[in-house]
Coordinates of C-alpha atoms and ligand atoms in Angstrom, one line a residue:
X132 CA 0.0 0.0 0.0
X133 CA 1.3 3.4 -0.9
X134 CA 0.8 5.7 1.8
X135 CA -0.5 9.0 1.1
X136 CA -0.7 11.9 3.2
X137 CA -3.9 11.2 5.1
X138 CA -2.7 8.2 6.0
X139 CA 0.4 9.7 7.4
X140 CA -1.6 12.2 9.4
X141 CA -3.6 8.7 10.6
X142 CA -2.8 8.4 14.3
X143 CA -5.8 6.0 15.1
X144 CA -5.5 2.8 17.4
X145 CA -7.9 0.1 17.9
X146 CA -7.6 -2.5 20.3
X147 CA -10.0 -4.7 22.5
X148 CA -9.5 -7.5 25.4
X149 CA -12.3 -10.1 25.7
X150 CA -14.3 -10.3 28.8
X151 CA -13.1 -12.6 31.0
X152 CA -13.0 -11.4 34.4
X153 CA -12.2 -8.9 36.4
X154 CA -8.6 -7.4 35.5
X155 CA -5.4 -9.0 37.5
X156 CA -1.9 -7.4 37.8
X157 CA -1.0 -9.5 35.0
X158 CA -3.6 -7.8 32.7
X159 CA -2.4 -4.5 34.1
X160 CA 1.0 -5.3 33.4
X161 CA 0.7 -6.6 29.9
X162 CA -1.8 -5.2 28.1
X163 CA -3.5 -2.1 30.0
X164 CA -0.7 -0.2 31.3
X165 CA 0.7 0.3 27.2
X166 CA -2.3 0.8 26.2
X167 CA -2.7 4.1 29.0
X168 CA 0.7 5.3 27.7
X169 CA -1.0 5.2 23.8
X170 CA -3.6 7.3 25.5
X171 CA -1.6 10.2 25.4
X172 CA 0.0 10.1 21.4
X173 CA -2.6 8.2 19.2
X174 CA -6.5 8.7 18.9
X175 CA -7.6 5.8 20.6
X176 CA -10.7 3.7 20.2
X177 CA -10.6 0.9 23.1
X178 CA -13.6 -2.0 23.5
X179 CA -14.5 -5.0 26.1
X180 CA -14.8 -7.9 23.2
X181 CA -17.7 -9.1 24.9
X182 CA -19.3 -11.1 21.1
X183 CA -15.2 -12.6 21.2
X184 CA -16.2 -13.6 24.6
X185 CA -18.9 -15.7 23.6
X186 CA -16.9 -17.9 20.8
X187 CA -15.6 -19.7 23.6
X188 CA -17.7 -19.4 26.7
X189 CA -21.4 -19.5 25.0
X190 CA -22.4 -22.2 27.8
X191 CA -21.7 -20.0 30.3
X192 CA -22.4 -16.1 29.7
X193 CA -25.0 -15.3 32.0
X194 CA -23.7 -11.8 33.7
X195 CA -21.3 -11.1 30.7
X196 CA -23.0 -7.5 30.4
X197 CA -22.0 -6.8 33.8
X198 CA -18.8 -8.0 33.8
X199 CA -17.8 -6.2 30.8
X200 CA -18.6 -3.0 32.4
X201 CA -16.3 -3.8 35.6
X202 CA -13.9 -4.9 33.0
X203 CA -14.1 -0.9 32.1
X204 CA -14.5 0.4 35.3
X205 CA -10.9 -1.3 35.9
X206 CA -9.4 0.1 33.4
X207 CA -10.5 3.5 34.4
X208 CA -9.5 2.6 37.9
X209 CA -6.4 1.8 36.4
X210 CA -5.9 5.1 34.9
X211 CA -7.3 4.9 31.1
X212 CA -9.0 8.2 30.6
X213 CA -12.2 8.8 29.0
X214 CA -11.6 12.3 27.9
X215 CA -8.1 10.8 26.0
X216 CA -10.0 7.6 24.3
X217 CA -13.5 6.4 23.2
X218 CA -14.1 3.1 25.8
X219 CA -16.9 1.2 24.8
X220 CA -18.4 -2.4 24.4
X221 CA -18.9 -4.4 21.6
X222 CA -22.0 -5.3 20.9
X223 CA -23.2 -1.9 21.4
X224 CA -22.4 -0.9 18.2
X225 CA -24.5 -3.3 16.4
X226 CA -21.8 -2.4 12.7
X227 CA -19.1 -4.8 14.4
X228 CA -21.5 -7.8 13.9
X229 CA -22.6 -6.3 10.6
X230 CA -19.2 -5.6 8.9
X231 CA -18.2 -9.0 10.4
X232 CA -21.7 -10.8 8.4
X233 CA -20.7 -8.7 5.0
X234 CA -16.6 -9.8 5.2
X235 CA -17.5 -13.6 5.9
X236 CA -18.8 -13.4 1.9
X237 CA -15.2 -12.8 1.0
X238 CA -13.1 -14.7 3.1
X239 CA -11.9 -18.0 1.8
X240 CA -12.6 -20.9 4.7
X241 CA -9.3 -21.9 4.2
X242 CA -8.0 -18.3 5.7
X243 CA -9.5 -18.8 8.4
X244 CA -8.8 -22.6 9.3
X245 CA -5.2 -21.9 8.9
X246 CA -5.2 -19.2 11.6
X247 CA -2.8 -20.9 14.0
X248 CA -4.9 -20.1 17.2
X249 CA -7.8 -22.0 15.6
X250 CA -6.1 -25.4 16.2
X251 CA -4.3 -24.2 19.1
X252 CA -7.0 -22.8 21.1
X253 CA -9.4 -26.1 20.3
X254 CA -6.6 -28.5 21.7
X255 CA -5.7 -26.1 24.5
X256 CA -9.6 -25.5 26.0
X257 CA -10.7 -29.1 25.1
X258 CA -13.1 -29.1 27.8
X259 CA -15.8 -26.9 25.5
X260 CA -17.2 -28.3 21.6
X261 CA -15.4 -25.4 19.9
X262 CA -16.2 -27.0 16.2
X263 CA -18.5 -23.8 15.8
X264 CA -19.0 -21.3 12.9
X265 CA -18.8 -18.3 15.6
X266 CA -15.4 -19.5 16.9
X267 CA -14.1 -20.5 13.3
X268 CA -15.0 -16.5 12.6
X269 CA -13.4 -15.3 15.6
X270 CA -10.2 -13.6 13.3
X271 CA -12.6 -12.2 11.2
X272 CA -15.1 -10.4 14.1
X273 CA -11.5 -9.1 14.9
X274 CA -10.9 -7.9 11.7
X275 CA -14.4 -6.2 11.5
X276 CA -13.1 -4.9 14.9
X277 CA -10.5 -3.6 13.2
X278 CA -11.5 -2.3 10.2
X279 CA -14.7 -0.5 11.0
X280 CA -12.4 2.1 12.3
X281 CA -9.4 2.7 9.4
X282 CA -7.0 2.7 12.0
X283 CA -2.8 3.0 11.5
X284 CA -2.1 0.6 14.3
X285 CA -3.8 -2.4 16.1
X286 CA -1.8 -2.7 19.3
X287 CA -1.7 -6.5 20.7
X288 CA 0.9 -8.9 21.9
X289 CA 2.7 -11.6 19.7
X290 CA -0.7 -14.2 19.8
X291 CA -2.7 -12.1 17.8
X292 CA -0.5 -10.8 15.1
X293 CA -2.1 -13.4 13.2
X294 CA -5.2 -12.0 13.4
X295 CA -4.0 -8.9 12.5
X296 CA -1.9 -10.4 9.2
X297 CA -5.8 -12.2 8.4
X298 CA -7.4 -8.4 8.8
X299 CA -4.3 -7.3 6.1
X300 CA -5.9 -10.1 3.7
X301 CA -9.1 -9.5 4.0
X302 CA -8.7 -5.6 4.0
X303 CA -6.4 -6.3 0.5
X304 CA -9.1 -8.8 -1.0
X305 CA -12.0 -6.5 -0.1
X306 CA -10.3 -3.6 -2.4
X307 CA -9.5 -5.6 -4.7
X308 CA -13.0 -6.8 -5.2
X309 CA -15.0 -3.6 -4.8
X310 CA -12.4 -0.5 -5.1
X311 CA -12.9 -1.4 -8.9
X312 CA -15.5 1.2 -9.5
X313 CA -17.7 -0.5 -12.6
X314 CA -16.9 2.9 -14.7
X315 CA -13.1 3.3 -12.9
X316 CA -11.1 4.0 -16.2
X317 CA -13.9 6.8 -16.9
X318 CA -13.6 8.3 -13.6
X319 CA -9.8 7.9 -13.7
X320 CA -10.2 9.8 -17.1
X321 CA -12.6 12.7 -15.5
X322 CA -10.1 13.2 -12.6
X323 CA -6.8 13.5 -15.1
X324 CA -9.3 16.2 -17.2
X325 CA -8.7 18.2 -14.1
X326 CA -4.9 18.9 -14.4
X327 CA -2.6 20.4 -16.8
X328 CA -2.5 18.4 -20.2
X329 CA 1.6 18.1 -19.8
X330 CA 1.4 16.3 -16.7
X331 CA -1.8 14.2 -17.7
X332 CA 0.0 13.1 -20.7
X333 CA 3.0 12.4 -18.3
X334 CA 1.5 10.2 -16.2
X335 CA -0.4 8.2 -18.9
X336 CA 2.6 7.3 -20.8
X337 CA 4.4 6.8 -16.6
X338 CA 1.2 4.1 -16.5
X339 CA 1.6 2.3 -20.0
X340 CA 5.1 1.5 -19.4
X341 CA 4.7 0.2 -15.9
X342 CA 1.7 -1.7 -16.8
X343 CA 2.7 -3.0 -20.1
X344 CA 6.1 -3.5 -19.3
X345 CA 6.3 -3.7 -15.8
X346 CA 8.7 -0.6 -15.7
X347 CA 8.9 0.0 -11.9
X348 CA 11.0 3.6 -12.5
X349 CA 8.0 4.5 -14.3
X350 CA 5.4 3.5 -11.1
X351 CA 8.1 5.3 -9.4
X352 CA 7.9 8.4 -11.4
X353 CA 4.2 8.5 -11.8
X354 CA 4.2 8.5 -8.1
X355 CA 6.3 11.3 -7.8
X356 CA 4.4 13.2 -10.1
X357 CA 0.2 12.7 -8.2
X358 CA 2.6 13.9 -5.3
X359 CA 3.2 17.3 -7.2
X360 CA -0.7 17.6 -8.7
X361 CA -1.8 16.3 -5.1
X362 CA -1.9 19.7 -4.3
X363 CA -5.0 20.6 -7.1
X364 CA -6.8 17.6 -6.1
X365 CA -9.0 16.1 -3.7
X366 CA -7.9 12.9 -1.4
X367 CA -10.5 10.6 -3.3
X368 CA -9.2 11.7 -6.6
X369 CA -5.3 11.2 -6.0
X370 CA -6.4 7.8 -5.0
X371 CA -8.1 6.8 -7.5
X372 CA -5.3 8.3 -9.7
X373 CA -3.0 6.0 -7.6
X374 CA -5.1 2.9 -7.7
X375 CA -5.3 3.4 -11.9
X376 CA -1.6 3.8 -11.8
X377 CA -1.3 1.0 -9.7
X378 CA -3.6 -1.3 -11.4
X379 CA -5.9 -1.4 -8.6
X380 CA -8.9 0.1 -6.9
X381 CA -9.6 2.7 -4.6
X382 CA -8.3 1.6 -1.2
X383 CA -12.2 1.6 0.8
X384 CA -10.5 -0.3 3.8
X385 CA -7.1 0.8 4.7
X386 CA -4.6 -1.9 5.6
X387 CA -3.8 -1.6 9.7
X388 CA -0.3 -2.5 10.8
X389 CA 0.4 -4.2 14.3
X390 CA 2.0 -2.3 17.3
X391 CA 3.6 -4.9 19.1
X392 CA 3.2 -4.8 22.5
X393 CA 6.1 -6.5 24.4
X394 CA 4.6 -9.7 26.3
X395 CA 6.7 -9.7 29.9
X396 CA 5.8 -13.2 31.4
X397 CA 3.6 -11.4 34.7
X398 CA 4.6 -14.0 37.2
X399 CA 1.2 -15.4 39.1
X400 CA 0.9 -16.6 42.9
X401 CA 3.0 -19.9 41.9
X402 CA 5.4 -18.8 39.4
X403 CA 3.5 -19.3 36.5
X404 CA 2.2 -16.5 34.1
X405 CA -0.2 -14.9 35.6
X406 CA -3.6 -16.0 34.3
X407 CA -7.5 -16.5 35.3
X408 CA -7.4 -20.1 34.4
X409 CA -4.5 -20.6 36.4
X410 CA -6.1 -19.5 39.4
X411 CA -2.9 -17.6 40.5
X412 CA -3.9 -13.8 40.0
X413 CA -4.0 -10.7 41.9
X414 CA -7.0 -8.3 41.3
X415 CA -6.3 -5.0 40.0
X416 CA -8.2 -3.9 43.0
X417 CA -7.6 -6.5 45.3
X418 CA -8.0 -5.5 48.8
X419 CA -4.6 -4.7 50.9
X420 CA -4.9 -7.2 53.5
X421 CA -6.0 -10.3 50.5
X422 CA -2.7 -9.2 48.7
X423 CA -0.7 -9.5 52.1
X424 CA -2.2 -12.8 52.8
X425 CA -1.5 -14.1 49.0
X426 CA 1.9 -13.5 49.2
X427 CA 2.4 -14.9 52.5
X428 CA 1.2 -18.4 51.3
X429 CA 3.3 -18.3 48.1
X430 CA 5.8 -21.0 47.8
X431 CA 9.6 -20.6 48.2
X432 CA 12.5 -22.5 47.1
X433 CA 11.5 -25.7 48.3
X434 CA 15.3 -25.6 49.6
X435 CA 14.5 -23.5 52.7
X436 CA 12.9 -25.3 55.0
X437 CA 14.3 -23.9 58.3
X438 CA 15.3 -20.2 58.3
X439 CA 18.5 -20.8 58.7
X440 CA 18.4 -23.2 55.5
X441 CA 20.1 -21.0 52.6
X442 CA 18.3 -20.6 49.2
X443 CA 18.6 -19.4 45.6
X444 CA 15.9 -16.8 44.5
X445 CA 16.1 -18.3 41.0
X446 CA 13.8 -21.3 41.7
X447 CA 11.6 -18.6 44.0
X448 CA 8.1 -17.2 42.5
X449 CA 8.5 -14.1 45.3
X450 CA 12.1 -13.4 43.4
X451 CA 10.0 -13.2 39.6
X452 CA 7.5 -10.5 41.2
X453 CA 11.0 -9.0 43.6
X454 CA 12.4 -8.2 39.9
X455 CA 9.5 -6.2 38.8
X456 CA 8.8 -4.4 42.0
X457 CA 11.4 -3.9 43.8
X458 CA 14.5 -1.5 43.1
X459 CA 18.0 -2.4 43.2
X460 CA 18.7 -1.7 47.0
X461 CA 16.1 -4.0 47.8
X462 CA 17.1 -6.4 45.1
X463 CA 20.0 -7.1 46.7
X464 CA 19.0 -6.6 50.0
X465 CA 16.6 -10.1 49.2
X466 CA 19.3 -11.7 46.9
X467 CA 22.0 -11.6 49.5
X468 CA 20.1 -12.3 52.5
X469 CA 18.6 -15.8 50.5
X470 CA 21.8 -17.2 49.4
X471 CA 22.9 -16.5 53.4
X472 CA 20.2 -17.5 55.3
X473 CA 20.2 -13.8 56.8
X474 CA 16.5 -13.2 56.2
X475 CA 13.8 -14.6 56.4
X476 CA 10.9 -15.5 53.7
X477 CA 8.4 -13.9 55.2
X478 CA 11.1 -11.1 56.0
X479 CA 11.8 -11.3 52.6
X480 CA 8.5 -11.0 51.4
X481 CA 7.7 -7.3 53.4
X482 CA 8.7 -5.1 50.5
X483 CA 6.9 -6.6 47.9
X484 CA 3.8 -6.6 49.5
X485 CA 4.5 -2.9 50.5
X486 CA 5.3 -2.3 46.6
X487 CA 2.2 -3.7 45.6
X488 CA -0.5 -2.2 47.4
X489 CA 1.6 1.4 47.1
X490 CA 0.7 0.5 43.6
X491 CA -2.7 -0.5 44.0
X492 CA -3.4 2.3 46.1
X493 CA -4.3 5.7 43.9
X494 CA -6.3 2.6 41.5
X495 CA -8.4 1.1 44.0
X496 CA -9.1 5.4 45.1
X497 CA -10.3 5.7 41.6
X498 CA -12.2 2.3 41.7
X499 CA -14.2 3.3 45.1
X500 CA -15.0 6.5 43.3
X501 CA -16.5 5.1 40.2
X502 CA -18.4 2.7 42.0
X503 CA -20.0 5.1 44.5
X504 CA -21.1 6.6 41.3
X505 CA -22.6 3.6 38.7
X506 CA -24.4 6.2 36.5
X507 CA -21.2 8.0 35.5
X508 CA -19.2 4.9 34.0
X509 CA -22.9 4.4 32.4
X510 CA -22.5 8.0 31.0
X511 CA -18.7 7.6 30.1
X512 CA -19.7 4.4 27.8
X513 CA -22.7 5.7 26.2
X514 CA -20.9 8.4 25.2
X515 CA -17.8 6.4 23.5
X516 CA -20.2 4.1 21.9
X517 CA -22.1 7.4 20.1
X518 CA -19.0 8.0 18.6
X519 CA -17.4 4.9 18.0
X520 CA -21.4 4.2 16.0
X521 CA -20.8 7.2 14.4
X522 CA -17.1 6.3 12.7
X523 CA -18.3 2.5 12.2
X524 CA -22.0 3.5 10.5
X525 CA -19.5 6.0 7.9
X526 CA -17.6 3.1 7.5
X527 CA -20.2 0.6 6.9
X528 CA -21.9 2.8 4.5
X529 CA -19.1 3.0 2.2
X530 CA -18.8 -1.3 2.6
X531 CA -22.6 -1.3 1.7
X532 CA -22.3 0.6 -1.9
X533 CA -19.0 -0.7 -2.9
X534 CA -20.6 -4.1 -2.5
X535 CA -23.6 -2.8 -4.2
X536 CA -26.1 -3.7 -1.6
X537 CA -26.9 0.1 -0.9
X538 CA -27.3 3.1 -3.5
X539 CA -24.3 5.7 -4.0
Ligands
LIG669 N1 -8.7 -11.3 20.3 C1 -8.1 -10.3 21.2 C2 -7.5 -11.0 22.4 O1 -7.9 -12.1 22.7 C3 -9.2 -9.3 21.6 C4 -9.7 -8.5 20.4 C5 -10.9 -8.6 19.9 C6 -9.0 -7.5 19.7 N2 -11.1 -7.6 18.9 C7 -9.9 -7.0 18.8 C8 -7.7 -6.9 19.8 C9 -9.5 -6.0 17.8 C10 -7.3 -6.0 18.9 C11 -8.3 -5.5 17.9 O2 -6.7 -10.4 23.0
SF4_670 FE1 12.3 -16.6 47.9 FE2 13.0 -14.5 49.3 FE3 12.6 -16.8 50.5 FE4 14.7 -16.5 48.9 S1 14.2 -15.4 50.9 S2 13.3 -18.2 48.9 S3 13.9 -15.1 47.4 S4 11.1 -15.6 49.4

């Protein structure tokens, strides 16, 4: 895809999480906390997935409307700000299913079967009949997700930059299909009636030899030369100028790229990552006294049975969550006094509890606040799903007549 200026000027996000719970440290860690530094430099539209939600957990959903909205309230809590990004859910704008039914006509079963989480994720949850059309079009909900909203950048972690790659495809086939305007060359024509006859003739003969002969200094050229009548013309006409020069159509659905998020393993309660099916999480909000009490019970090296018993942090969960916490002093302070038997675990322990409700603290503030108050967060995601409707009807629109299911 050649990028033209208005895609350059495009500093739109879209991301989503699908509602499974209530939001743990590892959630906060991951996902959330990059997603409030975007906040501040892109246009960001974020969503609770709560239709992705149901590919998996259809048997049991009941309360999923609630829970998605103390999925929201947690990210609030944690410090995403409604006035900065458009936080909404779903299903509330009705296009996502829509775009999602219109896309499936397109998309060769064979896409989506070789998505690698299809296989993986039926082996992995083998507990639930996952042979269903909705879960098979999970990608392709996403990419609807995705491209109801033109963004630049999806931002997600490594396991769902195949989805993203999938969206790329689809976006690519769509255009392909129906940027083709039945009367194209004529409108192509009309557009090149508007500038000087020098540079018209130019960028004809430009065209001829890169699509007769394949000439790529000639793309190049012709490129360089809608860069210098840009200036005359309107964004829909230098693309459609580009997309004749090109051979293509008129780019209706832009093609997002992925902003990778680096993945830090979040350690959980036993060393694991942490994760709701684990069992091993900390709440975002978790209470002060429940996160003491948590860490207190979490294993050790198995080494140090007495006190006096030395140990090595390396085969210790508490050292995993010391490394994120805790600063150097402290680092050392627990490093040292394991390999010498000169602290205790529970001694040990102390500072990483303190870390982690000094952390907690301002969110679970923020928490008690929005809960005192249910009609705000009510407020906060009405508003975001006007908007988000508004972008995603415009959208669908254009989808509609370039498929030829709704008059220009
Ligand atoms: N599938 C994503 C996940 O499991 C969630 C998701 C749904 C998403 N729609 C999206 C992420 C659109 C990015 C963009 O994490
Ligand atoms: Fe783990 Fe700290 Fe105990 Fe060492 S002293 S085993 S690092 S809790």
């Amino acid at each position: 895809m050649t990028l033209t200026k208005s895609d350059l000027d495009n500093r739109r996000i879209v991301s989503g999480m699908r509602v499974t719970g209530r939001i743990h440290l590892g959630n906060y860690h991951g996902a959330l906390k990059n997603w409030i530094k975007l906040q501040h430099e892109y246009e960001c539209y974020f969503f609770a997935a709560d239709i992705h939600a149901l590919t998996t957990n259809y048997e049991h959903s009941a309360g999923t409307a609630a829970l998605s909205r103390l999925m929201i309230r947690d990210w609030i809590a944690a410090g995403l700000d409604p006035k900065l990004c458009k936080i909404f859910i779903q299903s509330g704008v009705p296009q996502h299913a829509e775009l999602h039914l219109l896309l499936s006509m397109i998309t060769p079963l064979s896409w989506l079967e070789r998505v690698p989480t299809y296989k993986d994720q039926q082996e992995k949850l083998d507990d639930r009949d996952l042979a269903t059309y909705g879960f098979l079009g999970y990608p392709l909900l996403q990419s609807a997700d995705i491209l109801l909203y033109k963004p630049r950048y999806v931002p997600v972690g490594e396991d769902q930059v195949s989805h993203v790659e999938l969206t790329r495809e689809v976006a690519r086939r769509f255009n392909f299909m129906f940027g083709r305007e039945v009367d194209f060359q004529e409108k192509a024509h009309a557009v090149l009636a508007k500038i000087n006859k020098k540079q018209a003739k130019l960028f004809s003969e430009y065209l001829n030899r890169y699509q007769q002969q394949g000439d790529l200094q000639a793309l190049q050229q012709g490129k360089e030369l809608l860069t210098q009548v840009a200036a005359n013309l309107s964004v829909t006409d230098k693309e459609r100028l580009t997309g004749y020069l090109e051979g293509r159509g008129r780019i209706i659905l832009p093609e997002p790229e992925v902003l990778l998020t680096k993945e830090s393993k979040f350690p959980g309660l036993d060393g694991q990552k942490m994760s709701k099916s684990y069992n091993n999480t900390i709440a975002l909000t978790e209470a002060p006294e429940s996160v003491a009490a948590k860490i207190k019970k979490m294993p050790t090296d198995p080494a140090r049975i007495k006190r006096t018993d030395p140990g090595d942090p390396e085969k210790c969960p508490v050292w995993s969550l010391h490394k994120i916490y805790s600063d150097s002093q402290v680092l050392d302070w627990a490093n040292n006094g394991c390999r010498s038997a000169g602290i205790g675990c529970l001694e040990c322990k102390a500072p990483l509890i303190d870390s982690i409700i000094a952390e907690q603290k301002p969110m679970i503030a923020r928490e008690k606040e929005l809960e005192r108050d249910p009609e705000l967060l009510q407020h906060i995601i009405a508003e975001a799903t006007d908007a988000a409707r508004d972008t995603a009807a415009r959208t669908l629109t254009e989808v509609k007549i370039a498929m030829g299911i709704a008059d220009a």
